[in-house]
Backbone as JSON Lines, residues from 0, in Angstrom:
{"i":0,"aa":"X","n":[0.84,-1.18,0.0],"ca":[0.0,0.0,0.0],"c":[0.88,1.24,0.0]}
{"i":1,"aa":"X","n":[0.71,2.53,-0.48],"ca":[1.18,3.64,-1.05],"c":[0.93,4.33,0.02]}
{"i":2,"aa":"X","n":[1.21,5.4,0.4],"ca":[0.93,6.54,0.82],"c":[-0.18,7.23,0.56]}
{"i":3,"aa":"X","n":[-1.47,7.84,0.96],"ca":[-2.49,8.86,0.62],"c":[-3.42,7.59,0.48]}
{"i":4,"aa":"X","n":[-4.85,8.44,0.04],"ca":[-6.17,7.94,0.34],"c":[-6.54,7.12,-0.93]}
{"i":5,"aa":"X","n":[-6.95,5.92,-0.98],"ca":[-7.27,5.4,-2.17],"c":[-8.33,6.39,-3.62]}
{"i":6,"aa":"X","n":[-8.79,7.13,-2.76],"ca":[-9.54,8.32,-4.42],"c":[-7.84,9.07,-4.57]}
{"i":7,"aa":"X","n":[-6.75,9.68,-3.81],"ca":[-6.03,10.12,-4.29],"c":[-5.11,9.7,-5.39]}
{"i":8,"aa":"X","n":[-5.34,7.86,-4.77],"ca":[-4.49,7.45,-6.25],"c":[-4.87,7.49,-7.13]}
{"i":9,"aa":"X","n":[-6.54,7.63,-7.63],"ca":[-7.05,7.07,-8.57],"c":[-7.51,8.4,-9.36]}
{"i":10,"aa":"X","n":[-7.37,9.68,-8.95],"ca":[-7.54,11.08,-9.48],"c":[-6.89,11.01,-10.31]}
{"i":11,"aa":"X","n":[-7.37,11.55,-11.66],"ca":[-6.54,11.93,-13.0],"c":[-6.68,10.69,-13.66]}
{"i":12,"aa":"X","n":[-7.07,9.7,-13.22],"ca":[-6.93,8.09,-13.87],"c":[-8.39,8.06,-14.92]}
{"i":13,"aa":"X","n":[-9.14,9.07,-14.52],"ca":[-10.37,8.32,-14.73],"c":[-10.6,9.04,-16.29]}
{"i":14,"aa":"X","n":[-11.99,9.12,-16.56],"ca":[-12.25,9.89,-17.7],"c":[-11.72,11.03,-18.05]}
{"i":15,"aa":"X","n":[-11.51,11.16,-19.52],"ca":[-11.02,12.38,-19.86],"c":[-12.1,13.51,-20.18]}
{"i":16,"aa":"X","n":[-13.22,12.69,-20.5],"ca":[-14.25,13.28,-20.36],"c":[-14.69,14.09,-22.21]}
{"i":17,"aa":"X","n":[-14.16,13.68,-23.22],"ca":[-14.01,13.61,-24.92],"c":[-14.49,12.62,-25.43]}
{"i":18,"aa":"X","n":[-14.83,11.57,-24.65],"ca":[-14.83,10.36,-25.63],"c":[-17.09,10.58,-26.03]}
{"i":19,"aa":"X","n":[-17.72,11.63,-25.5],"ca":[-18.51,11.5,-25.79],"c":[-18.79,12.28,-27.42]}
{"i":20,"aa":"X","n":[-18.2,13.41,-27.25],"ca":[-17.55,13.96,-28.27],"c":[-16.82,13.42,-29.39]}
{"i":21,"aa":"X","n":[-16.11,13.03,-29.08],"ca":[-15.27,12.15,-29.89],"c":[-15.59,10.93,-31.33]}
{"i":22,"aa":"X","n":[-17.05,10.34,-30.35],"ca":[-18.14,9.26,-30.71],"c":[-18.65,10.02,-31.67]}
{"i":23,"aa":"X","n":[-19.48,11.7,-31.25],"ca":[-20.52,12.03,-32.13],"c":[-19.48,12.53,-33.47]}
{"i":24,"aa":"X","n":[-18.66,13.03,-33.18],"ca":[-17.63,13.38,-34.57],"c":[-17.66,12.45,-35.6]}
{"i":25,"aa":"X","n":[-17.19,11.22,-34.69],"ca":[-16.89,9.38,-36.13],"c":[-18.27,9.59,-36.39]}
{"i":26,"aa":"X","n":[-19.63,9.62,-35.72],"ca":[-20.61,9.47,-36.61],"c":[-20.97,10.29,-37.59]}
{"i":27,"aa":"X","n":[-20.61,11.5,-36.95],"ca":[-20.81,12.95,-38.16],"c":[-20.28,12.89,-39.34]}
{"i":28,"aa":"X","n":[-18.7,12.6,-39.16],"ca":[-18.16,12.37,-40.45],"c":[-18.48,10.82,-41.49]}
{"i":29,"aa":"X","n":[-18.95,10.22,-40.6],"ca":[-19.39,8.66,-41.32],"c":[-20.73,9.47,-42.41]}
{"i":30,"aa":"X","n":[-21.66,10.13,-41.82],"ca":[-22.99,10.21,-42.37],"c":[-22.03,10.63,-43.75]}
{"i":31,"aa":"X","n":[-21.48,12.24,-43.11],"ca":[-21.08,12.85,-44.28],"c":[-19.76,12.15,-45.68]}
{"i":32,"aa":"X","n":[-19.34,11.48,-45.43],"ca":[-18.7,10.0,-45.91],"c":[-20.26,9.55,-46.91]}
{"i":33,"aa":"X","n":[-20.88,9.04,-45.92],"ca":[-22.21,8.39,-47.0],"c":[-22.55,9.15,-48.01]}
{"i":34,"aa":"X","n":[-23.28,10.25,-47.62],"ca":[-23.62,11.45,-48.53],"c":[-22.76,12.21,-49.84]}
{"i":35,"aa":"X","n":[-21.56,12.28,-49.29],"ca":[-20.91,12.35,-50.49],"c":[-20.21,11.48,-51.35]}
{"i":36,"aa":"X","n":[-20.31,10.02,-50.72],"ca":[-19.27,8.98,-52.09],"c":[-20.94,8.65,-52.6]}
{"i":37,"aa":"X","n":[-22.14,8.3,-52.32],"ca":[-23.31,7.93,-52.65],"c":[-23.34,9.32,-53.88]}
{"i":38,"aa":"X","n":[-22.91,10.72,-53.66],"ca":[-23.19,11.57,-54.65],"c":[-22.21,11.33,-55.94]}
{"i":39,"aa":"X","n":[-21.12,10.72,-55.34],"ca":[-19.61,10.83,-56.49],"c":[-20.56,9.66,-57.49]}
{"i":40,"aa":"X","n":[-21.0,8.29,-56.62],"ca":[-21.41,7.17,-57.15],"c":[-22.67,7.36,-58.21]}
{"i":41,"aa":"X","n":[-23.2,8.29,-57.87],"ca":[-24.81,8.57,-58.75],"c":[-23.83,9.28,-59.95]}
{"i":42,"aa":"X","n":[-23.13,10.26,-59.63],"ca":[-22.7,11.29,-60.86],"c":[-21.98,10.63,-61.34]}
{"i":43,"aa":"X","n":[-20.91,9.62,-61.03],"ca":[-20.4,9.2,-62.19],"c":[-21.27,8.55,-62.94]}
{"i":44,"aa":"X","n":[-22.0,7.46,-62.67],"ca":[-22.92,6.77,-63.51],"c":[-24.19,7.01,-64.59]}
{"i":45,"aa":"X","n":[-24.0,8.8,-63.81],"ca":[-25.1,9.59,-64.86],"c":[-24.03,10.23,-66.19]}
{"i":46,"aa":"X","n":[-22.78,9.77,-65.75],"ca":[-21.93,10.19,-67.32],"c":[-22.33,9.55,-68.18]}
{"i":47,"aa":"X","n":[-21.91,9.95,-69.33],"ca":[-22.18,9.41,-70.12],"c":[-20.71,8.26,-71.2]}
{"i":48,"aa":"X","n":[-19.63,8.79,-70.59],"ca":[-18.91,8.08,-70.23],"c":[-17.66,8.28,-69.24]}
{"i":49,"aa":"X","n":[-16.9,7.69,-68.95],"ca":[-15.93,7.83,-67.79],"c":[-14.28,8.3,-68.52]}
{"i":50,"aa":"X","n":[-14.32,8.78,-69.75],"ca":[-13.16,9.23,-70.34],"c":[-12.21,10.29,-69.37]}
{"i":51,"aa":"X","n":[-11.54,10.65,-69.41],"ca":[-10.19,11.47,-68.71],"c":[-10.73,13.18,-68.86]}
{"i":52,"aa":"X","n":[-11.49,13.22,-70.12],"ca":[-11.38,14.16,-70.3],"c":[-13.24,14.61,-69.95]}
{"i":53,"aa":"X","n":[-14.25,13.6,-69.83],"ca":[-15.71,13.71,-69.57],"c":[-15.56,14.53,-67.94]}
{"i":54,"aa":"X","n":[-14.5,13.18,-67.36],"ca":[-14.62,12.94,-65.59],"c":[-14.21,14.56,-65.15]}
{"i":55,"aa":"X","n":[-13.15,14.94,-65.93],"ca":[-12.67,16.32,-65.57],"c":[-13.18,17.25,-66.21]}
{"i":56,"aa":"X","n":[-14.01,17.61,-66.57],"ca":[-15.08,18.49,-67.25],"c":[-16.34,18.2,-66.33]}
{"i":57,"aa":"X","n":[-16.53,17.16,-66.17],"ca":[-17.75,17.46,-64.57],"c":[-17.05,17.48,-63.59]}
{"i":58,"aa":"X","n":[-15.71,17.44,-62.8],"ca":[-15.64,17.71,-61.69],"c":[-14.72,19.07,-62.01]}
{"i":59,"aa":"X","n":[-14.98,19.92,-62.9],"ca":[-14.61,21.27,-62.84],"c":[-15.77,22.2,-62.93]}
{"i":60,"aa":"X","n":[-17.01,21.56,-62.61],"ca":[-18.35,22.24,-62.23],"c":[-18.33,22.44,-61.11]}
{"i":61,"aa":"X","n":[-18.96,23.87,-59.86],"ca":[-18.78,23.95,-58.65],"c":[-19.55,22.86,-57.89]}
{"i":62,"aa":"X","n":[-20.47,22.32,-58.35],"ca":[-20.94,21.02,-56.91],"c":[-20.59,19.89,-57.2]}
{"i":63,"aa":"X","n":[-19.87,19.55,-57.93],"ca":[-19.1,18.47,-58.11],"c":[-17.67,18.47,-57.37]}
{"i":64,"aa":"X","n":[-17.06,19.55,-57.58],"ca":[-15.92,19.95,-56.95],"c":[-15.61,20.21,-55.54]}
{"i":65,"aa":"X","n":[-17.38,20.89,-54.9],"ca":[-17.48,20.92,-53.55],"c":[-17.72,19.75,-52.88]}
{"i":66,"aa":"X","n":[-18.34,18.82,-53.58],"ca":[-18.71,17.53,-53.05],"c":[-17.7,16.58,-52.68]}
{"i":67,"aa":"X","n":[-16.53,16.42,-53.61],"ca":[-15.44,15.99,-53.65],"c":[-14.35,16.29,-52.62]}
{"i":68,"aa":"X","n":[-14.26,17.72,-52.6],"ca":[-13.77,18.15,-51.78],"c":[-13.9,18.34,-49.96]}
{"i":69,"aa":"X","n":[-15.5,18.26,-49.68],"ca":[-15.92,17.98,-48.62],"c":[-15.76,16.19,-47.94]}
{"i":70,"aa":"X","n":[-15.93,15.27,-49.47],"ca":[-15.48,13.79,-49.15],"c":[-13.94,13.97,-48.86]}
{"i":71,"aa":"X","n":[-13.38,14.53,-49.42],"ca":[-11.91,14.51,-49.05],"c":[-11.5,14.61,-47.27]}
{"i":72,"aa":"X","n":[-11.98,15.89,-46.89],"ca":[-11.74,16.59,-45.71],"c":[-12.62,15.28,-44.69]}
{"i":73,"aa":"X","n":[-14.17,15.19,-45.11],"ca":[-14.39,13.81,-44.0],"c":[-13.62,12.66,-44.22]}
{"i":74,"aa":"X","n":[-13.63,12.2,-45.18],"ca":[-12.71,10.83,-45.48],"c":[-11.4,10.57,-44.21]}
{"i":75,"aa":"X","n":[-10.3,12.07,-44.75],"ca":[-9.19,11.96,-43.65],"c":[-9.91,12.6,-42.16]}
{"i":76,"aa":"X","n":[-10.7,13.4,-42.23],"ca":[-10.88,13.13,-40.44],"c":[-11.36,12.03,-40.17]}
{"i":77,"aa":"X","n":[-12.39,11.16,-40.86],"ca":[-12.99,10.13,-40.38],"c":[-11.34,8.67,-40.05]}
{"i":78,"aa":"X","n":[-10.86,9.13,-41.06],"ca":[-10.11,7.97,-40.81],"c":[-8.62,8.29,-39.72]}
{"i":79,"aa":"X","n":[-8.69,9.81,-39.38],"ca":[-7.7,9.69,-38.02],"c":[-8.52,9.68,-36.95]}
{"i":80,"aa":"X","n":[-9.68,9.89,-36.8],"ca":[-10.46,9.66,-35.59],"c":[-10.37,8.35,-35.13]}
{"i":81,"aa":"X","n":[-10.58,7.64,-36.07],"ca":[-10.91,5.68,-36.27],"c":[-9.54,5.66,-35.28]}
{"i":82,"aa":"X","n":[-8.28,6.0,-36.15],"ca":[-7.08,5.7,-36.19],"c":[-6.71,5.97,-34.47]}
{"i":83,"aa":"X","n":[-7.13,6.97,-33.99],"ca":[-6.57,7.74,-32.8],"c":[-7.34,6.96,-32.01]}
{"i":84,"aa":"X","n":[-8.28,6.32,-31.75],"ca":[-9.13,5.61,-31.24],"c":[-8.26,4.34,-31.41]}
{"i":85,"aa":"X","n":[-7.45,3.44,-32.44],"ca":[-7.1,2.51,-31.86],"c":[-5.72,2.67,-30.99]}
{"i":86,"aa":"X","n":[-5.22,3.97,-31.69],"ca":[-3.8,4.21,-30.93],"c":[-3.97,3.83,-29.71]}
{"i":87,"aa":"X","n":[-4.77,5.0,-28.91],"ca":[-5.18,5.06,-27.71],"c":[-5.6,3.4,-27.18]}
{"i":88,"aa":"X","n":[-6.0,2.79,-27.68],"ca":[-6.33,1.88,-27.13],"c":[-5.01,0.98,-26.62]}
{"i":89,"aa":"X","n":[-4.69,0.57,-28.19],"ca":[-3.29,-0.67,-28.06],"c":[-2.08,-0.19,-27.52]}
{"i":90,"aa":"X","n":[-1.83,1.6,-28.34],"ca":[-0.42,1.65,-27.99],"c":[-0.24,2.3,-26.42]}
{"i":91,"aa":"X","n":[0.56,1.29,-25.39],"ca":[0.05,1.76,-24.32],"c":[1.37,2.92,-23.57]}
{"i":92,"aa":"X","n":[2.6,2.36,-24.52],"ca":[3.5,3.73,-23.63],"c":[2.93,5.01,-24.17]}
{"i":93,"aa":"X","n":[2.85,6.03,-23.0],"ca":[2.8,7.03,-23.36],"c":[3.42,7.92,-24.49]}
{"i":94,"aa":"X","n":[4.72,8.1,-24.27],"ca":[5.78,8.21,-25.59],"c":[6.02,7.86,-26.75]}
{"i":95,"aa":"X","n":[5.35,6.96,-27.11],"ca":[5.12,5.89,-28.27],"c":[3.81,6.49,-28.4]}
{"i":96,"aa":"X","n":[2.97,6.63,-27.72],"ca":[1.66,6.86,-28.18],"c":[1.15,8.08,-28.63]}
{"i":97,"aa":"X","n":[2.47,8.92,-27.87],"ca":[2.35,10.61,-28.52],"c":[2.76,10.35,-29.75]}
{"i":98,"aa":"X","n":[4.25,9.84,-30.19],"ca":[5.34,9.9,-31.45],"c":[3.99,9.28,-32.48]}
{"i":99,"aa":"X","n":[3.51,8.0,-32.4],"ca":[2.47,7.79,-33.38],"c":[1.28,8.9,-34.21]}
{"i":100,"aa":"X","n":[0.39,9.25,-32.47],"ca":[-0.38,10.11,-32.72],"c":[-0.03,11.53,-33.8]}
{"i":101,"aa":"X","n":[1.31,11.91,-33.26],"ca":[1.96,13.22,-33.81],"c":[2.26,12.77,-35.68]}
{"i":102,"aa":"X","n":[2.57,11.47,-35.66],"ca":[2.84,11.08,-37.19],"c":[1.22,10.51,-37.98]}
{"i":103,"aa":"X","n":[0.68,10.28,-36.94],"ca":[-1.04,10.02,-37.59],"c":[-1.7,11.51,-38.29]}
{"i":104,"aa":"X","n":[-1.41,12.31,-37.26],"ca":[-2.27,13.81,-37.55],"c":[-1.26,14.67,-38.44]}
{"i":105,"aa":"X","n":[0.03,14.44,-38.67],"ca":[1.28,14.91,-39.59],"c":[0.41,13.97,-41.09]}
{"i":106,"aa":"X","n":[0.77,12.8,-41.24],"ca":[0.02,11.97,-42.37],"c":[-1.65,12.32,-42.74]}
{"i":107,"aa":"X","n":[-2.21,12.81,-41.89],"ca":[-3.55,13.03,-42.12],"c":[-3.74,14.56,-42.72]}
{"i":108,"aa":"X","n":[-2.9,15.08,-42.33],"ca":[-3.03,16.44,-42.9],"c":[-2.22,16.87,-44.08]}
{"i":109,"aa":"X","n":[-1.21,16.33,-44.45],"ca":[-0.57,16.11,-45.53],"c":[-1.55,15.48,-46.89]}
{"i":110,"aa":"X","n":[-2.04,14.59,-45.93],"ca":[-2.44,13.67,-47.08],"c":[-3.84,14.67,-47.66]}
{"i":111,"aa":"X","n":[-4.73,15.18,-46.87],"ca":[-5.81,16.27,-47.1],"c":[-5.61,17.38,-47.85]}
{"i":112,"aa":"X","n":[-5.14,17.75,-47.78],"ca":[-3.8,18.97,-47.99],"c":[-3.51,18.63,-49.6]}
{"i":113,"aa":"X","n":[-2.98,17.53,-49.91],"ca":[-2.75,16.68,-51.21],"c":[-3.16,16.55,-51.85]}
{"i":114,"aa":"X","n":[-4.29,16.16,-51.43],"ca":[-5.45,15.43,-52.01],"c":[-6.44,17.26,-52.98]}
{"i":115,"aa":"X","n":[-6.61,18.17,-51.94],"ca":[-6.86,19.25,-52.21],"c":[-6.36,19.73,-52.9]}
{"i":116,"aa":"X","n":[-5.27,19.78,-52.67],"ca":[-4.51,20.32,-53.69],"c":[-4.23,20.1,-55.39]}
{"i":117,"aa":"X","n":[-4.77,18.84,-55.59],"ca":[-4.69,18.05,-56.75],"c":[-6.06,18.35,-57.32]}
{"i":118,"aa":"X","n":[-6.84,18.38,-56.12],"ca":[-8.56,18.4,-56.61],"c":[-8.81,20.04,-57.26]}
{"i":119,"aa":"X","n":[-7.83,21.15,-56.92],"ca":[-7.46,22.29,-57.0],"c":[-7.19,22.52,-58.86]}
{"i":120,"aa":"X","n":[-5.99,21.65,-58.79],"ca":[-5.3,21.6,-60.35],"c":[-6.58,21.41,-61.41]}
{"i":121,"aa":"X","n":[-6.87,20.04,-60.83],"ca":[-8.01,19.38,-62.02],"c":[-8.91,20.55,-61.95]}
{"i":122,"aa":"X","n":[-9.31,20.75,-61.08],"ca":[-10.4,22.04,-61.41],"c":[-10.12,23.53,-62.08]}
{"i":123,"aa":"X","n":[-9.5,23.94,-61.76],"ca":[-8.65,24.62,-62.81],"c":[-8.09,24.79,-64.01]}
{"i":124,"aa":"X","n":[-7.86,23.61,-64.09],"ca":[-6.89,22.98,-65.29],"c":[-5.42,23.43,-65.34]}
{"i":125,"aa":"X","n":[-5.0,23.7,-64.07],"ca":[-3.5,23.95,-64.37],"c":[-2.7,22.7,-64.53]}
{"i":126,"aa":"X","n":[-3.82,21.2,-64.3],"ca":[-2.63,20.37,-63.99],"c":[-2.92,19.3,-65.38]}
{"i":127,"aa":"X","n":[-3.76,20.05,-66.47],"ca":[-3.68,19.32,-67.78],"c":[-2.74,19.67,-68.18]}
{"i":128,"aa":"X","n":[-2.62,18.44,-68.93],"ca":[-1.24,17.74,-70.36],"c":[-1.24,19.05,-71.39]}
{"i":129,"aa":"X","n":[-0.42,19.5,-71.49],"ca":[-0.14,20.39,-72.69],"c":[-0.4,19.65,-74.01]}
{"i":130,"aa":"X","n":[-1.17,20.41,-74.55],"ca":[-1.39,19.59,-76.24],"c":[-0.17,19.23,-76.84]}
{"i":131,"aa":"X","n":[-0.54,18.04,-77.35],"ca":[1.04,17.52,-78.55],"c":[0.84,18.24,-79.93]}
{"i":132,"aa":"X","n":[1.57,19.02,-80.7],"ca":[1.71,19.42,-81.57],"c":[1.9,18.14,-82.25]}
{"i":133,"aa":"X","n":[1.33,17.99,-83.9],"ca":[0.93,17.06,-84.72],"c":[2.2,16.61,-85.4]}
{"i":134,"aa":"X","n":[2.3,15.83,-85.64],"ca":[3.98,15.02,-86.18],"c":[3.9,15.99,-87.62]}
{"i":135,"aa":"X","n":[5.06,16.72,-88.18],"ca":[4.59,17.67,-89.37],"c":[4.64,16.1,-90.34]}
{"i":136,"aa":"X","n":[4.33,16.53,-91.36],"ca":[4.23,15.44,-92.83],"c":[5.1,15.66,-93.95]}
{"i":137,"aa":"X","n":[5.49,14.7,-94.34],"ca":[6.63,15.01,-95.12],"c":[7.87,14.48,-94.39]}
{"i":138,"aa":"X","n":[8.85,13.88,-95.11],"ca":[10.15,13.61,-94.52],"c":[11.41,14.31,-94.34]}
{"i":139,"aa":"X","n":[12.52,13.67,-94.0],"ca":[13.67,14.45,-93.37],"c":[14.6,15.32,-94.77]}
């Protein structure tokens, strides 16, 4: 037995008092997850075909682009929430469990960030292929 009153040991041990929070977030972003790959899934199939150049001509329309872009942003929170939820669980040193966490939310925001950023180009078109000029005719 320790020194001090058995509630003294056990202060700070208990709830953090987030995890109710925490819960309604994974569900928030799950709905919004549904709602927008169910929208990507209807619009692609209302193409008329799935060419390089159809797909990027509808997602350089604004609600196609917002839709995409909002799946992006839930997608990676939904999936570091998941993620931070098992950290917390398995990884049990503290130190290890920060260094992970710190490389989970580093990878999650990079990867969002990326992902945006690309969804940025296509919409724009800064990140199309420069036309090929036509082979001239006639020989050397």
């Amino acid at each position: 037995m320790g020194l001090g009153t058995p509630i003294g040991r056990v202060r700070g041990l208990g709830s953090s008092h987030h995890g109710s929070h925490h819960w309604l977030l994974q569900r928030f972003t799950a709905v919004g997850n549904l709602v927008t790959v169910l929208f990507l899934i209807v619009s692609l199939l209302l193409l008329p075909d799935l060419s390089h150049a159809t797909v990027t001509g509808w997602l350089s329309g604004p609600l196609p682009a917002l839709m995409v872009a909002l799946m992006i942003v839930s997608t990676f929170w939904h999936a570091r929430l998941g993620l931070q939820v098992l950290i917390e669980d398995y990884v049990h040193a503290i130190g290890n469990r920060f260094a992970v966490i710190l490389a989970l939310n580093l990878f999650t925001i990079v990867g969002a960030v990326a992902a945006l950023f690309f969804l940025f180009l296509i919409v724009t078109g800064a990140g199309a292929p420069a036309p090929v000029a036509p082979a001239a005719a006639g020989g050397m």
